[in-house]
CSV table of C-alpha atoms in Angstrom, one decimal:
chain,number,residue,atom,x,y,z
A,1,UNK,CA,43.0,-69.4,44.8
A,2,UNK,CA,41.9,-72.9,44.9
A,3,UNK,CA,38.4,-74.3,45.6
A,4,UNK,CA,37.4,-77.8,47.1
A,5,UNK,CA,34.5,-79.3,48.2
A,6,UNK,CA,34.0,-82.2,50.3
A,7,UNK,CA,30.2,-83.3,50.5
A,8,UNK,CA,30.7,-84.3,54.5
A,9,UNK,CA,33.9,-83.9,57.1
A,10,UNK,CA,34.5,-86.9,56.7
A,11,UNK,CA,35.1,-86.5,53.5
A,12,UNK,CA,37.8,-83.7,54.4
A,13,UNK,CA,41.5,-84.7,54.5
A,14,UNK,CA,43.7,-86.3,57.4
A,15,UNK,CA,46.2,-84.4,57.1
A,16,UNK,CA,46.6,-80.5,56.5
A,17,UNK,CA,44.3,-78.0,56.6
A,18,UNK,CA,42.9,-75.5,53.9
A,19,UNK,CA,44.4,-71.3,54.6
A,20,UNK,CA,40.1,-70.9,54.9
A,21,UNK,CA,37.4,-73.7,55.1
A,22,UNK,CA,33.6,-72.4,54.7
A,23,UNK,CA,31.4,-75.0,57.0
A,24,UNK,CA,27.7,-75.6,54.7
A,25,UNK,CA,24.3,-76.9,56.0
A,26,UNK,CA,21.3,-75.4,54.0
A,27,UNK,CA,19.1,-77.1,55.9
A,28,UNK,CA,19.4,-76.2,58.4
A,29,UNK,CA,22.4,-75.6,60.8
A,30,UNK,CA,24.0,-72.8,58.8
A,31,UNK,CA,20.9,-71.2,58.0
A,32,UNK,CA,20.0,-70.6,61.5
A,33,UNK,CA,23.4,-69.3,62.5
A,34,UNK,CA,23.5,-66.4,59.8
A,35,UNK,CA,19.8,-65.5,60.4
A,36,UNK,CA,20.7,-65.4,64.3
A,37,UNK,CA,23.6,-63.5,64.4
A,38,UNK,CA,21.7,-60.9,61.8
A,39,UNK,CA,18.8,-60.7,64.4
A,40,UNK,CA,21.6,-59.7,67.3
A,41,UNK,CA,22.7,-63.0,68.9
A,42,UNK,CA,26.0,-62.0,70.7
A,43,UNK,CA,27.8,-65.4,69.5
A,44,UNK,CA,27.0,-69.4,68.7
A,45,UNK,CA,28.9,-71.7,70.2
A,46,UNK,CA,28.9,-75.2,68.4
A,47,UNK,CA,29.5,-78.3,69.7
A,48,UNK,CA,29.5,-81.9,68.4
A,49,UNK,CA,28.6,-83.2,72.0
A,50,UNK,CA,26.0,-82.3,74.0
A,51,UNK,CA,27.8,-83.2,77.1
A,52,UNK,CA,30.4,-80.8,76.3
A,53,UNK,CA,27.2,-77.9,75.1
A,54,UNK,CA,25.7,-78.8,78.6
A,55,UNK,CA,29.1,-78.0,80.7
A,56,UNK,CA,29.8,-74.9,78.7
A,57,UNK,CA,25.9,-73.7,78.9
A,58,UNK,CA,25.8,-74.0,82.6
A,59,UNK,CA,29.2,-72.2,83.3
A,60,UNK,CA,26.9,-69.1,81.3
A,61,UNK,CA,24.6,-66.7,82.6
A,62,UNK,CA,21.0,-68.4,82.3
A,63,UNK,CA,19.5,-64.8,81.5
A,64,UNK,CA,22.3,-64.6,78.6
A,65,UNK,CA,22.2,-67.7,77.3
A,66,UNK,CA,20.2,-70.2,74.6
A,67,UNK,CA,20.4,-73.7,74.5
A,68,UNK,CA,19.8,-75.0,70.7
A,69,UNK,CA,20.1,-78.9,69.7
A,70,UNK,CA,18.5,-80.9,67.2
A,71,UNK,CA,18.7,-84.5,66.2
A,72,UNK,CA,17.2,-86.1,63.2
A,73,UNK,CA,15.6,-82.4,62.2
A,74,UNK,CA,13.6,-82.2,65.3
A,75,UNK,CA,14.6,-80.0,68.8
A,76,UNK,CA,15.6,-81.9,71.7
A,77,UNK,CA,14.0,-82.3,74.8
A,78,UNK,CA,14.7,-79.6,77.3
A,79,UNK,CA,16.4,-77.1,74.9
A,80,UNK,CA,14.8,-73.6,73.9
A,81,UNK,CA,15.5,-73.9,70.4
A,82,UNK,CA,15.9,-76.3,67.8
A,83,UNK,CA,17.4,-75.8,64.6
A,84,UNK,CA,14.8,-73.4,62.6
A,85,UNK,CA,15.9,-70.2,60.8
A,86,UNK,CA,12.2,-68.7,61.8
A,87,UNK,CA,12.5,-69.0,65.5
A,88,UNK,CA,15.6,-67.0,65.9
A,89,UNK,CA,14.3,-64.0,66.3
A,90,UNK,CA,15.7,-60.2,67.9
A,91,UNK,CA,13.2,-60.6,70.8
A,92,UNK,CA,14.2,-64.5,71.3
A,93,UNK,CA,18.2,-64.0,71.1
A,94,UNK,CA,19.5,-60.6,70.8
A,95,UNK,CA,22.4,-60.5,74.0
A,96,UNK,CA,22.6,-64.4,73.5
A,97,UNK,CA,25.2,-66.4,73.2
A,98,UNK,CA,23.7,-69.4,71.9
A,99,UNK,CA,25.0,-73.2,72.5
A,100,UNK,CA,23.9,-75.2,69.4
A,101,UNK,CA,24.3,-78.8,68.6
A,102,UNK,CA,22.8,-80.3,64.9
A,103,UNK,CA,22.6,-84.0,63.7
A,104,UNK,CA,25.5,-82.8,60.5
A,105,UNK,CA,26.3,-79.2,60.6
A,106,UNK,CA,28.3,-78.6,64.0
A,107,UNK,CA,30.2,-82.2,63.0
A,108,UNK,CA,31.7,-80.2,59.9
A,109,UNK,CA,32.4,-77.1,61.7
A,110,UNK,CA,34.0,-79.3,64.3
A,111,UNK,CA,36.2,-81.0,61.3
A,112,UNK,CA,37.6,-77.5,60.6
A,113,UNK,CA,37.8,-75.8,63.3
A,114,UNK,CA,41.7,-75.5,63.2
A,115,UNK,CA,41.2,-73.4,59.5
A,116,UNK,CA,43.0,-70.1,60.0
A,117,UNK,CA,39.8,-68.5,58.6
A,118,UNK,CA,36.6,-70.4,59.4
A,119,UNK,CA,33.5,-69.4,58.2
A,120,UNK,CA,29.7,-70.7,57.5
A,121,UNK,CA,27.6,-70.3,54.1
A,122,UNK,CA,24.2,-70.6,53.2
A,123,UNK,CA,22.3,-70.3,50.2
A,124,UNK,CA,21.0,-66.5,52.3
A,125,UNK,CA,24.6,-65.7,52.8
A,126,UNK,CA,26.4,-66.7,50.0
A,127,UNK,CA,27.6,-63.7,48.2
A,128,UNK,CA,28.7,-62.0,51.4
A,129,UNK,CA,30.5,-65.1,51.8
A,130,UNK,CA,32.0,-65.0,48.8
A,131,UNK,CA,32.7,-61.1,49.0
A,132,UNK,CA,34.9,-61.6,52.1
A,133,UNK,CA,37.1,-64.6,50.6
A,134,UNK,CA,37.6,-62.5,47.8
A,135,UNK,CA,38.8,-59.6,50.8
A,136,UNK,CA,41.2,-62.0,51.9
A,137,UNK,CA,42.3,-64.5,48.5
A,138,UNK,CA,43.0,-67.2,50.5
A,139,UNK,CA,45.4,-69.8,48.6
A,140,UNK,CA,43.4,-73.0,49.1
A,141,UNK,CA,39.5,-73.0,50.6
A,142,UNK,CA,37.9,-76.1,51.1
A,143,UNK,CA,34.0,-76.0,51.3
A,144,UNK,CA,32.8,-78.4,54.1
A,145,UNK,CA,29.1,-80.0,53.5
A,146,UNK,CA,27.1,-81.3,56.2
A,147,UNK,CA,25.2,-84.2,54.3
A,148,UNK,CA,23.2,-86.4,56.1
A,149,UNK,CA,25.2,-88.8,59.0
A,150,UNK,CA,28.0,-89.1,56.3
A,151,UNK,CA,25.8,-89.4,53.1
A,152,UNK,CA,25.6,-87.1,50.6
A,153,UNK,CA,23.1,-84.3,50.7
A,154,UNK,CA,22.3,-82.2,47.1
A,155,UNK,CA,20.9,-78.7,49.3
A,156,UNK,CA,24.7,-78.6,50.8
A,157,UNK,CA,26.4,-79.5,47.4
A,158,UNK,CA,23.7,-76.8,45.9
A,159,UNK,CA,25.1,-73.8,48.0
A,160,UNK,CA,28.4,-75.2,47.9
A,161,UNK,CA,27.9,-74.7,43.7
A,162,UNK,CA,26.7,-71.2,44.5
A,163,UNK,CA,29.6,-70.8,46.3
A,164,UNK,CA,31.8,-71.4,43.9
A,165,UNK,CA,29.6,-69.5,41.1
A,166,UNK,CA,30.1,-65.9,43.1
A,167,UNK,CA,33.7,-66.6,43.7
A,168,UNK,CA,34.0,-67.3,39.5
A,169,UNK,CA,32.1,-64.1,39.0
A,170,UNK,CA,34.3,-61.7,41.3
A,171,UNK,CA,37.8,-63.5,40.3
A,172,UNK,CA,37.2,-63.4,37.1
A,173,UNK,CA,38.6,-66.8,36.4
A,174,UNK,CA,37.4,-69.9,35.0
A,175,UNK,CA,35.9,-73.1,36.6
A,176,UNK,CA,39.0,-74.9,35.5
A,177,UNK,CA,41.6,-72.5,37.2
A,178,UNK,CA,39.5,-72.4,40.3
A,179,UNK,CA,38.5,-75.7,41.1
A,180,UNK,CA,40.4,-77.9,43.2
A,181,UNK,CA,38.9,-81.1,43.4
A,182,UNK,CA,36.0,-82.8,40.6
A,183,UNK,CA,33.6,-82.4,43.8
A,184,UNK,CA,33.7,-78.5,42.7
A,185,UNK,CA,32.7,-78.9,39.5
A,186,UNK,CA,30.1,-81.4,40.0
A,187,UNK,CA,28.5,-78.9,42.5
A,188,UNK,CA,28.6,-76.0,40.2
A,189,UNK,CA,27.0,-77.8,37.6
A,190,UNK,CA,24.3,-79.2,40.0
A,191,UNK,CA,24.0,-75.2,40.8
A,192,UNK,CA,24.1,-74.2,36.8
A,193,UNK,CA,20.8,-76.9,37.0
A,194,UNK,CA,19.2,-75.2,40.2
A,195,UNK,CA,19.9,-71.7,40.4
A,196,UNK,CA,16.4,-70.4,39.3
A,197,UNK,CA,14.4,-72.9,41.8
A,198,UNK,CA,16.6,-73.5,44.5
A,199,UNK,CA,13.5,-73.8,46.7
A,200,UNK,CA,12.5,-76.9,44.3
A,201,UNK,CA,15.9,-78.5,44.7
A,202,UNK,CA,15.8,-78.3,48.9
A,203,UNK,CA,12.2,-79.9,48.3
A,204,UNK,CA,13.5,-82.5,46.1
A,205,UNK,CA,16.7,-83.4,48.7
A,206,UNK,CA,16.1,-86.1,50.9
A,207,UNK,CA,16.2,-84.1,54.1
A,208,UNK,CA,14.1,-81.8,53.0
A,209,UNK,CA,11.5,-84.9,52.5
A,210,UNK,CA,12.7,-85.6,55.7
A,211,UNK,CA,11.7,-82.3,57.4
A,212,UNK,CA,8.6,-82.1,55.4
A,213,UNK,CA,7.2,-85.7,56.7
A,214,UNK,CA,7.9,-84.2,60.4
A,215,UNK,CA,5.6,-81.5,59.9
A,216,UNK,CA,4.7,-78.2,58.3
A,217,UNK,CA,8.3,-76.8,57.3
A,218,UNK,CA,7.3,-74.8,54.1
A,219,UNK,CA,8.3,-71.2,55.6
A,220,UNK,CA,11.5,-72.9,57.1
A,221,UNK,CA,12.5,-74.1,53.3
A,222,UNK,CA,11.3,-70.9,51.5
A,223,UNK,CA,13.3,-69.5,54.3
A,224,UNK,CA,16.4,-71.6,53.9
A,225,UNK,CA,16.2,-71.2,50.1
A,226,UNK,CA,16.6,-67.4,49.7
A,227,UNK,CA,19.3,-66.7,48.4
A,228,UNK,CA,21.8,-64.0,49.4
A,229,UNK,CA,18.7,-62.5,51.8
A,230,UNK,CA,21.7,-61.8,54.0
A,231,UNK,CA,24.9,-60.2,54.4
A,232,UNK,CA,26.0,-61.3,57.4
A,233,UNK,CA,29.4,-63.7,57.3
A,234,UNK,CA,29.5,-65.6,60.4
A,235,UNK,CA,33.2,-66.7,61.2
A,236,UNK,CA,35.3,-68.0,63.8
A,237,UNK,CA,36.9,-65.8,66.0
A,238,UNK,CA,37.6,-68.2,69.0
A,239,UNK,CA,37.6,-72.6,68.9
A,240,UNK,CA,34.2,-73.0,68.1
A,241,UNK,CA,32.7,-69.9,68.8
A,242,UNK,CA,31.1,-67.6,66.0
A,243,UNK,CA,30.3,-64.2,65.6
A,244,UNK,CA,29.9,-61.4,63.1
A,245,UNK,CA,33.6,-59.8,61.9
């Protein structure tokens, strides 16, 4: 089993694709999906475009059906959700399939959305995550950050180190054997920095700055920084659509 990381899809190669990719965005694309398909959502459906998210949403049952969309960490206009872990809850989405658009994460779930095994990750979900590559020892896994609008982003390279850290501790193999790319090892060390205030390290990020000049987002980032809260693994079981497997 191999292990890379690429800090944003554009980042991820031309040409081939990994045997499993794991799509990040801590804060807070990723986050939301686990905690949404925990509190019963039937599916997410991501999309890059929101032209294509509109088309799709309309052809669904209005009574089933969410539309979710954020840009620049605030909801969009007209949409019933933005992009908060909080506000997905069982009485808000449970039956519902919902259509979500971010500024960074759907773009990297978009980038690997041809992966044989596609699945998201989260600093809430990332030893279930880990748990389920393990199931299936893929040869070569390529960890897909979100970061910011192609920049890099530490909360994404933080879970992506976590990531790697639970996969080192269930092999039983060393970093060296295990990583694929120096992107790897840069984000286990930043997680070897991290790993007893991960809520410090979102704070510290840029976006969470960002999110935090916006507004009051402290339960969203206590929220987003809870690590393995969940064990849900939400994965790919149809072009862009995920659900619980």
């Amino acid at each position: 089993m191999r292990l890379s990381y690429f800090h944003s899809p554009d980042r991820v190669p031309a040409e081939g694709m990994a045997d499993a990719a794991v799509a990040i965005d801590v804060l807070r694309a990723t986050t939301t999906m686990a905690w949404a398909l925990h509190n019963g959502a039937e599916a997410i459906q991501a999309f890059a475009d929101l032209a294509q998210l509109d088309a799709a949403a309309s052809a669904w049952p209005e009574d089933q059906s969410l539309r979710a969309g954020e840009r620049g960490g605030q909801k969009l206009e007209g949409f019933d959700l933005g992009n908060s872990p909080l506000a997905v809850t069982p009485d808000r989405v449970s039956g519902r399939r919902i259509f979500m658009s971010t500024t960074n994460g759907t773009r990297a779930l978009d980038r690997v959305r041809t992966a044989p095994m596609l699945l998201t990750a989260a600093l809430v979900n990332r030893r279930a995550v880990a748990q389920r590559l393990l199931q299936h020892s893929p040869e070569q896994i390529w960890m897909v950050g979100s970061g910011w609008e192609g920049a890099y982003s530490l909360e994404d390279s933080l879970a992506a180190g976590a990531l790697a850290d639970a996969l080192l501790e269930g092999s039983g193999v060393n970093l060296l054997e295990l990583a694929g790319n120096d992107e790897t090892c840069a984000a286990h060390a930043l997680w070897q920095q991290w790993k007893d205030q991960p809520e410090a390290l979102l704070r510290l990020a840029s976006h969470g700055q960002r999110l935090q000049r916006l507004g009051d987002h402290d339960a969203d980032l206590a929220c987003c920084a809870a690590l393995d809260s969940l064990t849900v693994v939400p994965s790919q079981d149809e072009p862009g659509v995920l659900r619980l497997s």
